[in-house]
Amino acid sequence: MQKFFEFISQLDRRIIFIFVALAIILPLIFPLNIKFTVTEPVRGFYDAIEKVPNGSKVLFACDFEPGSLPELYPMTYAALEQMLKKDLKIIALSLWPAGPPLAEKALTDMAQNEFKKTYGVDYVNLGFKEGREVVMVSMGSSIPNTFPQDYRGTKVSQIPIMQGVNNFKDVKLIVNISAGYPGTKEWVQQVQARYNIGLVSGCTAVSAPEYYPYYQSKQLLGLLGGMKGAAEYEILVNRIGLGRRGMDAQSMAHVIIFLFIVLGNLAYLSLKKKGT
Amino acid sequence: MSYEILGVWVAAFFTLCIFSFLYRDNFFYKLAEHIFVGISAGYGVALQIENVLKPNLLKPLFQEGKMILIIPFILSALLFSRLYSKISWLSRWALALLIGIFSGAAIIGFGSGDLVLQINANLLPLKTNSFLTTFNNFILTFGLITCLLYFFFSKEHKGGFGFIARIGIYFLMISFGASFGYTVMSRMSLLIGRVYFIFGQWLGIIQ
């Protein structure tokens, strides 16, 4: 046993990488279909959108960039599916520079190609605006003044969906997909608290522990935390996306990491006891 | 070869370049890293000009004649005075305005959105009809008090006070553990995304 612990303590990190890689690759190729349940914050996210009357306007803040796509794109697509099924009018925007093309792709795939919706009538992409919290505050006064034109360069005053939309009072819900700052925290602080508007968030797993207090205080009506949250949400929306497909790999990778943490600690304690 | 297929091959090449760092630092990793930094910087500058500067300042000011925008135009120009040491102090006016606006927005947002509402949300009843709710509320209240006492440094952490502060550390450790777990989950998700891309979109093994 002592020799095994010595071997573990001197294990090349690249061996661990191989184990983690196998734990991810194999379940993706040969699915295990591990079952998991839908948690309350995820159901809150789903219910909040379901409660919005059909045909209402919602703000869809896509505050992310390519680095967070595997975690946030599955929930973006699933949220779009739920909103489009309810015929909600989607006003998309981003406070992250690389966000608009990603939002545009998701909107084109879902709204245009899958649900045959019309750009400008059923959905619009307002693009990116620099200014972080200041943009949010400015939108509280006037959305058309903050975003004078959309992502495609059309004047907001000429876009049908934007008629009658002046500030946050003219949308029923804010759906925020957030990769960090500026994101959910700022939407809560600057908009939800100030204008008392419903807000749901889908975020990276790293950010989730920071946002759970907002769910507990009801400032967030629902919360999707990382790929696990996306997978649970996909069950509710009845969609098979990367969230559900990736759960087997995620679970197996966690088991491998857990085993290495336990083995590493046992080896450390054993060698410490021996005085090695 | 269509642009889409070419894009997949380029993305796969750069993904493998980055993964090669797992073995050791090498030329391909550095190449991918430098290209990424260069493209990001170029994209950022182009985006700010096309998406912010032109529609919000240059077009309304010079084409639509909104002369009030001359003020932000001058302030923006002052930021570039930092390039000349003799007049670099002029940039402080614009910076002062920026810092003032951001600080003001952040303080109001934190006060109303975080401080007051979070304190309110933590004033929970310790006697309810549900045992689990009572238990949860008790844990939350007890954890909150012990953590706050841990950060109270006006009294030495000894005796009964030190014991309670120590319990606060354990609560903090549990929260750090949860955060670490979520971080691992997050990083694994990113890896899954890339593996899915390589074995799905690129190699076509995963359908």
CSV table of C-alpha atoms in Angstrom, one decimal:
chain,number,residue,atom,x,y,z
A,1,MET,CA,0.0,0.0,0.0
A,2,GLN,CA,2.9,2.3,0.9
A,3,LYS,CA,4.4,1.9,-2.5
A,4,PHE,CA,1.1,2.6,-4.2
A,5,PHE,CA,0.8,5.9,-2.2
A,6,GLU,CA,4.3,6.8,-3.2
A,7,PHE,CA,3.4,6.1,-6.8
A,8,ILE,CA,0.3,8.3,-6.5
A,9,SER,CA,2.2,11.2,-4.8
A,10,GLN,CA,4.7,11.2,-7.7
A,11,LEU,CA,2.2,10.7,-10.5
A,12,ASP,CA,2.8,12.8,-13.6
A,13,ARG,CA,-0.1,15.3,-14.0
A,14,ARG,CA,-0.4,14.2,-17.7
A,15,ILE,CA,-1.6,10.8,-16.6
A,16,ILE,CA,-4.4,12.5,-14.7
A,17,PHE,CA,-5.2,14.5,-17.9
A,18,ILE,CA,-5.5,11.2,-19.8
A,19,PHE,CA,-8.0,9.8,-17.2
A,20,VAL,CA,-10.1,13.0,-17.3
A,21,ALA,CA,-10.0,13.0,-21.2
A,22,LEU,CA,-11.2,9.4,-21.3
A,23,ALA,CA,-13.9,10.1,-18.7
A,24,ILE,CA,-15.2,12.8,-21.0
A,25,ILE,CA,-14.7,11.3,-24.4
A,26,LEU,CA,-16.1,7.8,-23.8
A,27,PRO,CA,-19.5,8.8,-22.3
A,28,LEU,CA,-20.0,11.2,-25.2
A,29,ILE,CA,-19.4,8.4,-27.7
A,30,PHE,CA,-21.2,5.7,-25.6
A,31,PRO,CA,-24.0,7.5,-23.6
A,32,LEU,CA,-24.8,6.1,-20.2
A,33,ASN,CA,-28.1,8.0,-19.8
A,34,ILE,CA,-27.5,8.8,-16.1
A,35,LYS,CA,-30.8,10.1,-14.7
A,36,PHE,CA,-31.1,13.4,-12.8
A,37,THR,CA,-33.9,15.5,-11.4
A,38,VAL,CA,-35.1,19.0,-12.0
A,39,THR,CA,-34.2,21.4,-9.2
A,40,GLU,CA,-36.3,24.3,-7.8
A,41,PRO,CA,-34.3,27.2,-9.3
A,42,VAL,CA,-34.5,25.6,-12.7
A,43,ARG,CA,-38.3,25.1,-12.4
A,44,GLY,CA,-38.5,28.7,-11.3
A,45,PHE,CA,-36.8,29.8,-14.6
A,46,TYR,CA,-39.2,27.7,-16.6
A,47,ASP,CA,-42.3,28.8,-14.7
A,48,ALA,CA,-41.4,32.5,-14.9
A,49,ILE,CA,-41.3,32.3,-18.7
A,50,GLU,CA,-44.5,30.2,-18.8
A,51,LYS,CA,-46.3,32.9,-16.7
A,52,VAL,CA,-45.6,35.6,-19.3
A,53,PRO,CA,-48.8,36.1,-21.4
A,54,ASN,CA,-48.4,34.8,-25.0
A,55,GLY,CA,-47.3,37.4,-27.5
A,56,SER,CA,-45.7,39.7,-24.8
A,57,LYS,CA,-42.4,41.4,-25.3
A,58,VAL,CA,-39.4,40.1,-23.3
A,59,LEU,CA,-35.8,41.4,-23.0
A,60,PHE,CA,-33.2,38.8,-23.8
A,61,ALA,CA,-29.8,39.9,-22.5
A,62,CYS,CA,-27.0,37.7,-24.0
A,63,ASP,CA,-24.1,38.7,-21.8
A,64,PHE,CA,-21.5,36.2,-22.9
A,65,GLU,CA,-18.7,35.4,-25.3
A,66,PRO,CA,-17.3,32.3,-27.1
A,67,GLY,CA,-15.4,31.2,-24.0
A,68,SER,CA,-18.6,30.3,-22.2
A,69,LEU,CA,-20.5,28.8,-25.1
A,70,PRO,CA,-20.5,25.1,-24.0
A,71,GLU,CA,-22.2,26.2,-20.7
A,72,LEU,CA,-24.4,29.0,-22.0
A,73,TYR,CA,-25.4,28.1,-25.5
A,74,PRO,CA,-27.5,25.1,-24.5
A,75,MET,CA,-29.6,27.2,-22.2
A,76,THR,CA,-29.8,30.0,-24.7
A,77,TYR,CA,-31.3,27.7,-27.3
A,78,ALA,CA,-33.6,26.1,-24.8
A,79,ALA,CA,-34.8,29.5,-23.5
A,80,LEU,CA,-35.4,30.6,-27.1
A,81,GLU,CA,-37.4,27.5,-27.8
A,82,GLN,CA,-39.6,28.0,-24.8
A,83,MET,CA,-40.1,31.7,-25.6
A,84,LEU,CA,-40.8,31.1,-29.3
A,85,LYS,CA,-43.3,28.4,-28.5
A,86,LYS,CA,-45.2,31.0,-26.5
A,87,ASP,CA,-44.9,33.4,-29.4
A,88,LEU,CA,-43.1,35.9,-27.1
A,89,LYS,CA,-41.5,38.9,-28.9
A,90,ILE,CA,-37.8,38.8,-28.2
A,91,ILE,CA,-35.7,41.9,-27.9
A,92,ALA,CA,-32.1,40.7,-27.7
A,93,LEU,CA,-29.1,42.7,-26.7
A,94,SER,CA,-25.6,42.2,-25.3
A,95,LEU,CA,-23.3,44.1,-22.9
A,96,TRP,CA,-20.4,41.9,-24.0
A,97,PRO,CA,-18.6,42.9,-27.2
A,98,ALA,CA,-18.5,39.4,-28.6
A,99,GLY,CA,-22.2,38.7,-27.6
A,100,PRO,CA,-24.2,40.0,-30.6
A,101,PRO,CA,-22.9,37.6,-33.3
A,102,LEU,CA,-23.6,34.7,-30.9
A,103,ALA,CA,-27.1,36.0,-30.2
A,104,GLU,CA,-27.6,36.5,-33.9
A,105,LYS,CA,-26.7,32.9,-34.7
A,106,ALA,CA,-29.0,31.5,-32.0
A,107,LEU,CA,-31.8,33.7,-33.1
A,108,THR,CA,-31.3,32.8,-36.7
A,109,ASP,CA,-31.2,29.1,-35.9
A,110,MET,CA,-34.2,29.1,-33.7
A,111,ALA,CA,-36.5,32.0,-34.6
A,112,GLN,CA,-35.9,32.2,-38.3
A,113,ASN,CA,-35.1,28.6,-39.3
A,114,GLU,CA,-37.0,26.5,-36.8
A,115,PHE,CA,-40.0,28.7,-35.9
A,116,LYS,CA,-40.2,30.7,-39.2
A,117,LYS,CA,-40.4,34.0,-37.3
A,118,THR,CA,-39.8,37.3,-39.0
A,119,TYR,CA,-36.9,39.6,-38.0
A,120,GLY,CA,-38.0,42.9,-36.8
A,121,VAL,CA,-41.6,41.7,-36.2
A,122,ASP,CA,-41.1,38.7,-33.9
A,123,TYR,CA,-37.5,39.3,-32.7
A,124,VAL,CA,-34.7,41.8,-33.0
A,125,ASN,CA,-31.1,41.9,-32.1
A,126,LEU,CA,-30.1,45.3,-30.7
A,127,GLY,CA,-26.4,44.4,-30.6
A,128,PHE,CA,-23.7,45.5,-28.2
A,129,LYS,CA,-23.4,48.8,-26.3
A,130,GLU,CA,-20.4,49.8,-24.2
A,131,GLY,CA,-21.0,51.2,-20.8
A,132,ARG,CA,-22.0,48.3,-18.6
A,133,GLU,CA,-24.1,49.5,-15.6
A,134,VAL,CA,-24.5,52.9,-17.2
A,135,VAL,CA,-26.2,51.2,-20.2
A,136,MET,CA,-28.7,49.5,-17.9
A,137,VAL,CA,-29.5,52.8,-16.1
A,138,SER,CA,-29.8,54.5,-19.5
A,139,MET,CA,-32.2,51.9,-20.8
A,140,GLY,CA,-34.4,52.7,-17.8
A,141,SER,CA,-34.9,56.1,-19.3
A,142,SER,CA,-35.1,55.2,-22.9
A,143,ILE,CA,-34.2,52.0,-24.7
A,144,PRO,CA,-34.4,53.6,-28.2
A,145,ASN,CA,-32.0,56.4,-27.1
A,146,THR,CA,-29.5,53.8,-25.7
A,147,PHE,CA,-29.7,51.6,-28.8
A,148,PRO,CA,-30.4,54.0,-31.7
A,149,GLN,CA,-29.9,51.2,-34.2
A,150,ASP,CA,-30.0,47.4,-34.2
A,151,TYR,CA,-27.2,44.9,-34.9
A,152,ARG,CA,-27.9,45.1,-38.6
A,153,GLY,CA,-27.7,48.9,-38.7
A,154,THR,CA,-31.5,49.6,-39.0
A,155,LYS,CA,-32.8,52.5,-37.0
A,156,VAL,CA,-34.8,51.3,-34.0
A,157,SER,CA,-37.6,53.7,-34.9
A,158,GLN,CA,-38.1,51.8,-38.1
A,159,ILE,CA,-38.4,48.3,-36.5
A,160,PRO,CA,-42.0,47.2,-35.9
A,161,ILE,CA,-41.3,45.1,-32.7
A,162,MET,CA,-39.7,48.2,-31.1
A,163,GLN,CA,-42.9,50.3,-31.5
A,164,GLY,CA,-44.2,51.2,-28.1
A,165,VAL,CA,-41.0,50.0,-26.3
A,166,ASN,CA,-39.6,52.9,-24.4
A,167,ASN,CA,-38.1,51.5,-21.2
A,168,PHE,CA,-38.3,48.5,-18.9
A,169,LYS,CA,-42.0,49.0,-18.2
A,170,ASP,CA,-42.8,48.0,-21.7
A,171,VAL,CA,-41.3,44.4,-21.4
A,172,LYS,CA,-42.8,41.7,-19.2
A,173,LEU,CA,-39.6,39.8,-18.2
A,174,ILE,CA,-35.8,40.0,-18.5
A,175,VAL,CA,-34.1,36.8,-19.4
A,176,ASN,CA,-30.4,37.1,-18.8
A,177,ILE,CA,-27.8,34.6,-19.9
A,178,SER,CA,-24.7,35.7,-18.1
A,179,ALA,CA,-21.0,34.8,-18.2
A,180,GLY,CA,-19.8,37.3,-15.5
A,181,TYR,CA,-19.4,41.0,-15.4
A,182,PRO,CA,-21.5,42.8,-16.6
A,183,GLY,CA,-24.3,40.3,-16.1
A,184,THR,CA,-26.9,39.0,-13.7
A,185,LYS,CA,-25.5,40.8,-10.6
A,186,GLU,CA,-25.7,44.1,-12.4
A,187,TRP,CA,-29.1,43.4,-13.8
A,188,VAL,CA,-30.3,42.6,-10.3
A,189,GLN,CA,-28.7,45.7,-8.8
A,190,GLN,CA,-29.4,48.3,-11.5
A,191,VAL,CA,-32.7,47.1,-13.0
A,192,GLN,CA,-34.6,44.5,-11.0
A,193,ALA,CA,-34.4,46.3,-7.7
A,194,ARG,CA,-35.0,49.7,-9.2
A,195,TYR,CA,-37.8,48.9,-11.7
A,196,ASN,CA,-39.2,45.9,-9.9
A,197,ILE,CA,-39.3,43.8,-13.1
A,198,GLY,CA,-39.2,40.0,-13.2
A,199,LEU,CA,-35.7,38.6,-13.9
A,200,VAL,CA,-34.5,35.1,-14.6
A,201,SER,CA,-30.8,34.2,-15.1
A,202,GLY,CA,-28.9,31.4,-16.8
A,203,CYS,CA,-25.2,31.6,-15.8
A,204,THR,CA,-21.9,29.8,-15.8
A,205,ALA,CA,-21.4,27.3,-13.0
A,206,VAL,CA,-18.6,29.6,-11.6
A,207,SER,CA,-21.0,32.4,-11.1
A,208,ALA,CA,-23.9,30.3,-9.7
A,209,PRO,CA,-22.9,30.3,-6.0
A,210,GLU,CA,-22.8,34.1,-6.1
A,211,TYR,CA,-26.3,34.4,-7.6
A,212,TYR,CA,-28.1,31.8,-5.4
A,213,PRO,CA,-28.7,34.5,-2.7
A,214,TYR,CA,-30.6,36.5,-5.3
A,215,TYR,CA,-32.8,33.5,-5.9
A,216,GLN,CA,-33.3,33.0,-2.2
A,217,SER,CA,-34.4,36.6,-1.8
A,218,LYS,CA,-36.7,36.3,-4.8
A,219,GLN,CA,-34.8,39.0,-6.8
A,220,LEU,CA,-34.3,36.2,-9.3
A,221,LEU,CA,-37.4,34.2,-10.2
A,222,GLY,CA,-35.3,31.4,-11.6
A,223,LEU,CA,-31.6,30.3,-12.0
A,224,LEU,CA,-29.8,27.9,-14.3
A,225,GLY,CA,-26.3,27.1,-13.1
A,226,GLY,CA,-24.0,25.9,-15.8
A,227,MET,CA,-24.4,22.9,-18.0
A,228,LYS,CA,-26.2,21.0,-15.2
A,229,GLY,CA,-28.8,23.8,-15.0
A,230,ALA,CA,-29.1,23.7,-18.8
A,231,ALA,CA,-29.6,20.0,-18.8
A,232,GLU,CA,-32.4,20.2,-16.3
A,233,TYR,CA,-34.0,23.0,-18.2
A,234,GLU,CA,-33.8,21.0,-21.5
A,235,ILE,CA,-35.9,18.3,-19.7
A,236,LEU,CA,-38.6,20.8,-19.0
A,237,VAL,CA,-38.5,22.3,-22.5
A,238,ASN,CA,-38.4,18.7,-23.9
A,239,ARG,CA,-35.3,19.4,-25.9
A,240,ILE,CA,-32.2,17.3,-26.4
A,241,GLY,CA,-29.2,19.6,-26.5
A,242,LEU,CA,-25.6,19.7,-25.4
A,243,GLY,CA,-26.7,20.1,-21.8
A,244,ARG,CA,-28.4,16.7,-21.6
A,245,ARG,CA,-25.8,15.1,-23.9
A,246,GLY,CA,-22.9,16.4,-21.8
A,247,MET,CA,-24.2,15.3,-18.4
A,248,ASP,CA,-22.8,11.7,-18.6
A,249,ALA,CA,-19.4,13.1,-19.4
A,250,GLN,CA,-19.7,15.7,-16.6
A,251,SER,CA,-20.7,13.1,-14.1
A,252,MET,CA,-17.8,10.7,-15.0
A,253,ALA,CA,-15.3,13.5,-15.0
A,254,HIS,CA,-16.4,14.5,-11.5
A,255,VAL,CA,-16.0,10.9,-10.3
A,256,ILE,CA,-12.5,10.8,-11.7
A,257,ILE,CA,-11.6,14.1,-10.1
A,258,PHE,CA,-13.1,13.0,-6.8
A,259,LEU,CA,-11.1,9.8,-6.8
A,260,PHE,CA,-7.9,11.6,-7.5
A,261,ILE,CA,-8.6,14.1,-4.7
A,262,VAL,CA,-9.3,11.3,-2.3
A,263,LEU,CA,-6.2,9.3,-3.4
A,264,GLY,CA,-4.0,12.4,-3.3
A,265,ASN,CA,-5.1,13.2,0.2
A,266,LEU,CA,-4.7,9.6,1.4
A,267,ALA,CA,-1.2,9.5,-0.1
A,268,TYR,CA,-0.3,12.8,1.5
A,269,LEU,CA,-1.5,11.7,5.0
A,270,SER,CA,0.1,8.3,4.7
A,271,LEU,CA,3.5,9.7,3.7
A,272,LYS,CA,3.2,12.4,6.4
A,273,LYS,CA,2.5,9.8,9.0
A,274,LYS,CA,5.6,7.9,7.9
A,275,GLY,CA,7.6,11.1,7.9
A,276,THR,CA,8.6,10.7,4.3
B,1,MET,CA,-14.4,23.3,-49.7
B,2,SER,CA,-17.1,25.6,-48.3
B,3,TYR,CA,-16.3,28.4,-45.8
B,4,GLU,CA,-18.2,26.5,-43.1
B,5,ILE,CA,-16.0,23.3,-43.5
B,6,LEU,CA,-12.9,25.5,-43.6
B,7,GLY,CA,-14.0,27.2,-40.4
B,8,VAL,CA,-14.4,23.9,-38.6
B,9,TRP,CA,-10.9,22.8,-39.7
B,10,VAL,CA,-9.4,26.1,-38.6
B,11,ALA,CA,-11.2,25.8,-35.2
B,12,ALA,CA,-10.1,22.2,-34.8
B,13,PHE,CA,-6.5,23.1,-35.6
B,14,PHE,CA,-6.4,25.9,-33.0
B,15,THR,CA,-8.2,23.8,-30.4
B,16,LEU,CA,-5.5,21.1,-30.8
B,17,CYS,CA,-2.9,23.8,-30.6
B,18,ILE,CA,-4.2,25.0,-27.3
B,19,PHE,CA,-4.6,21.4,-26.0
B,20,SER,CA,-1.0,20.7,-26.8
B,21,PHE,CA,-0.1,22.8,-23.8
B,22,LEU,CA,-1.3,20.0,-21.6
B,23,TYR,CA,1.8,18.1,-22.7
B,24,ARG,CA,4.2,21.0,-22.4
B,25,ASP,CA,4.6,24.6,-23.6
B,26,ASN,CA,5.3,24.6,-27.4
B,27,PHE,CA,5.4,26.6,-30.6
B,28,PHE,CA,1.8,25.7,-31.7
B,29,TYR,CA,0.3,26.8,-28.3
B,30,LYS,CA,2.2,30.1,-28.5
B,31,LEU,CA,1.0,30.6,-32.1
B,32,ALA,CA,-2.6,30.0,-31.2
B,33,GLU,CA,-2.3,32.3,-28.1
B,34,HIS,CA,-0.8,35.2,-30.1
B,35,ILE,CA,-3.3,34.9,-32.9
B,36,PHE,CA,-6.2,34.9,-30.4
B,37,VAL,CA,-4.9,38.0,-28.6
B,38,GLY,CA,-4.4,39.8,-31.9
B,39,ILE,CA,-7.8,39.0,-33.3
B,40,SER,CA,-9.5,39.8,-30.0
B,41,ALA,CA,-7.9,43.2,-29.8
B,42,GLY,CA,-8.7,44.0,-33.5
B,43,TYR,CA,-12.2,42.8,-33.2
B,44,GLY,CA,-12.7,44.9,-30.0
B,45,VAL,CA,-11.4,48.1,-31.6
B,46,ALA,CA,-13.5,47.6,-34.8
B,47,LEU,CA,-16.6,46.8,-32.8
B,48,GLN,CA,-16.2,49.9,-30.6
B,49,ILE,CA,-15.8,52.1,-33.7
B,50,GLU,CA,-18.7,50.6,-35.6
B,51,ASN,CA,-21.1,49.9,-32.8
B,52,VAL,CA,-20.5,52.7,-30.3
B,53,LEU,CA,-18.5,55.6,-31.7
B,54,LYS,CA,-20.2,55.9,-35.1
B,55,PRO,CA,-23.9,55.5,-34.1
B,56,ASN,CA,-23.8,57.2,-30.7
B,57,LEU,CA,-21.4,60.0,-31.4
B,58,LEU,CA,-20.0,60.6,-34.9
B,59,LYS,CA,-23.2,60.1,-36.9
B,60,PRO,CA,-25.5,62.2,-34.6
B,61,LEU,CA,-22.9,64.9,-34.2
B,62,PHE,CA,-21.6,65.4,-37.7
B,63,GLN,CA,-24.5,64.2,-39.9
B,64,GLU,CA,-27.6,65.0,-37.8
B,65,GLY,CA,-26.1,68.1,-36.2
B,66,LYS,CA,-26.8,67.2,-32.5
B,67,MET,CA,-24.4,69.8,-31.2
B,68,ILE,CA,-24.8,68.9,-27.5
B,69,LEU,CA,-22.7,65.8,-28.3
B,70,ILE,CA,-19.7,68.1,-28.8
B,71,ILE,CA,-19.1,67.8,-25.0
B,72,PRO,CA,-18.6,63.9,-25.0
B,73,PHE,CA,-16.6,64.3,-28.2
B,74,ILE,CA,-14.2,66.7,-26.5
B,75,LEU,CA,-14.0,64.6,-23.4
B,76,SER,CA,-13.3,61.5,-25.5
B,77,ALA,CA,-10.5,63.4,-27.3
B,78,LEU,CA,-9.0,64.5,-24.0
B,79,LEU,CA,-8.5,60.8,-23.1
B,80,PHE,CA,-5.9,60.7,-25.9
B,81,SER,CA,-3.9,63.5,-24.3
B,82,ARG,CA,-2.3,60.7,-22.2
B,83,LEU,CA,-0.1,60.0,-25.2
B,84,TYR,CA,1.6,63.4,-24.7
B,85,SER,CA,3.2,63.8,-21.3
B,86,LYS,CA,3.0,67.6,-21.2
B,87,ILE,CA,-0.8,67.7,-21.5
B,88,SER,CA,-1.6,64.3,-20.1
B,89,TRP,CA,-3.2,65.9,-17.1
B,90,LEU,CA,-6.2,66.9,-19.4
B,91,SER,CA,-7.2,63.2,-19.5
B,92,ARG,CA,-8.0,63.3,-15.8
B,93,TRP,CA,-11.1,65.4,-16.5
B,94,ALA,CA,-12.6,62.7,-18.7
B,95,LEU,CA,-11.5,60.0,-16.3
B,96,ALA,CA,-12.9,61.8,-13.3
B,97,LEU,CA,-16.3,62.0,-15.1
B,98,LEU,CA,-16.2,58.3,-15.9
B,99,ILE,CA,-15.2,57.2,-12.4
B,100,GLY,CA,-17.8,59.5,-10.9
B,101,ILE,CA,-20.6,58.1,-13.1
B,102,PHE,CA,-19.6,54.4,-12.6
B,103,SER,CA,-19.2,54.9,-8.8
B,104,GLY,CA,-22.5,56.6,-8.5
B,105,ALA,CA,-24.3,53.9,-10.5
B,106,ALA,CA,-22.5,51.1,-8.6
B,107,ILE,CA,-23.2,52.5,-5.1
B,108,ILE,CA,-26.9,53.1,-5.7
B,109,GLY,CA,-27.2,49.6,-7.3
B,110,PHE,CA,-25.4,47.9,-4.5
B,111,GLY,CA,-27.3,49.8,-1.8
B,112,SER,CA,-30.7,49.2,-3.1
B,113,GLY,CA,-30.2,45.9,-4.9
B,114,ASP,CA,-27.8,44.1,-2.6
B,115,LEU,CA,-27.4,45.5,0.9
B,116,VAL,CA,-31.0,46.3,1.9
B,117,LEU,CA,-32.7,43.4,0.1
B,118,GLN,CA,-30.1,40.8,1.1
B,119,ILE,CA,-30.4,41.8,4.8
B,120,ASN,CA,-34.1,41.7,4.5
B,121,ALA,CA,-34.0,38.2,2.9
B,122,ASN,CA,-31.9,36.9,5.8
B,123,LEU,CA,-34.4,38.0,8.5
B,124,LEU,CA,-36.0,34.6,8.5
B,125,PRO,CA,-38.5,33.1,11.0
B,126,LEU,CA,-37.0,30.4,13.2
B,127,LYS,CA,-40.4,28.9,14.0
B,128,THR,CA,-42.4,27.6,11.0
B,129,ASN,CA,-44.9,24.8,10.3
B,130,SER,CA,-42.4,22.9,8.3
B,131,PHE,CA,-39.5,21.2,10.1
B,132,LEU,CA,-37.2,21.4,7.1
B,133,THR,CA,-37.8,25.1,6.6
B,134,THR,CA,-37.2,25.8,10.3
B,135,PHE,CA,-34.0,23.8,10.1
B,136,ASN,CA,-32.8,25.6,6.9
B,137,ASN,CA,-33.6,29.0,8.4
B,138,PHE,CA,-31.8,28.1,11.6
B,139,ILE,CA,-28.6,26.9,9.7
B,140,LEU,CA,-28.7,30.1,7.5
B,141,THR,CA,-29.1,32.4,10.5
B,142,PHE,CA,-26.5,30.6,12.6
B,143,GLY,CA,-24.1,30.6,9.7
B,144,LEU,CA,-24.6,34.2,9.0
B,145,ILE,CA,-24.0,35.3,12.6
B,146,THR,CA,-20.9,33.1,13.0
B,147,CYS,CA,-19.4,34.3,9.7
B,148,LEU,CA,-20.0,37.9,10.7
B,149,LEU,CA,-18.4,37.4,14.1
B,150,TYR,CA,-15.4,35.8,12.4
B,151,PHE,CA,-14.9,39.1,10.6
B,152,PHE,CA,-15.2,41.1,13.8
B,153,PHE,CA,-11.6,42.0,14.6
B,154,SER,CA,-12.1,44.5,17.5
B,155,LYS,CA,-12.0,41.6,20.0
B,156,GLU,CA,-9.4,38.9,20.1
B,157,HIS,CA,-10.6,35.5,18.9
B,158,LYS,CA,-10.3,33.7,22.2
B,159,GLY,CA,-12.5,31.7,24.5
B,160,GLY,CA,-16.3,31.5,23.7
B,161,PHE,CA,-16.0,34.3,21.1
B,162,GLY,CA,-13.0,32.5,19.4
B,163,PHE,CA,-15.1,29.2,19.4
B,164,ILE,CA,-18.0,30.9,17.6
B,165,ALA,CA,-15.6,32.6,15.2
B,166,ARG,CA,-14.1,29.2,14.5
B,167,ILE,CA,-17.5,27.8,13.6
B,168,GLY,CA,-17.8,30.8,11.2
B,169,ILE,CA,-14.5,29.6,9.5
B,170,TYR,CA,-16.1,26.2,8.9
B,171,PHE,CA,-19.2,27.7,7.3
B,172,LEU,CA,-16.8,29.8,5.1
B,173,MET,CA,-14.8,26.7,4.2
B,174,ILE,CA,-18.0,24.9,3.2
B,175,SER,CA,-19.0,27.8,0.9
B,176,PHE,CA,-15.5,27.9,-0.6
B,177,GLY,CA,-15.8,24.1,-1.2
B,178,ALA,CA,-19.1,24.6,-3.0
B,179,SER,CA,-17.6,27.4,-5.1
B,180,PHE,CA,-14.6,25.2,-6.0
B,181,GLY,CA,-17.0,22.4,-7.0
B,182,TYR,CA,-18.9,24.7,-9.2
B,183,THR,CA,-15.6,25.9,-10.7
B,184,VAL,CA,-14.6,22.4,-11.5
B,185,MET,CA,-18.0,21.8,-13.1
B,186,SER,CA,-17.6,24.9,-15.2
B,187,ARG,CA,-14.2,24.0,-16.5
B,188,MET,CA,-15.3,20.5,-17.3
B,189,SER,CA,-18.3,21.9,-19.2
B,190,LEU,CA,-15.8,23.9,-21.4
B,191,LEU,CA,-13.8,20.8,-22.0
B,192,ILE,CA,-16.9,18.8,-22.9
B,193,GLY,CA,-17.8,21.6,-25.4
B,194,ARG,CA,-14.5,21.3,-27.1
B,195,VAL,CA,-14.4,17.5,-27.1
B,196,TYR,CA,-17.9,17.5,-28.5
B,197,PHE,CA,-16.8,19.9,-31.2
B,198,ILE,CA,-13.8,17.7,-32.1
B,199,PHE,CA,-15.5,14.4,-32.1
B,200,GLY,CA,-18.8,15.7,-33.4
B,201,GLN,CA,-18.5,18.6,-35.8
B,202,TRP,CA,-14.9,17.8,-36.9
B,203,LEU,CA,-14.5,14.0,-36.9
B,204,GLY,CA,-18.2,13.1,-37.1
B,205,ILE,CA,-17.9,10.3,-34.5
B,206,ILE,CA,-20.6,11.7,-32.2
B,207,GLN,CA,-23.9,12.2,-34.0
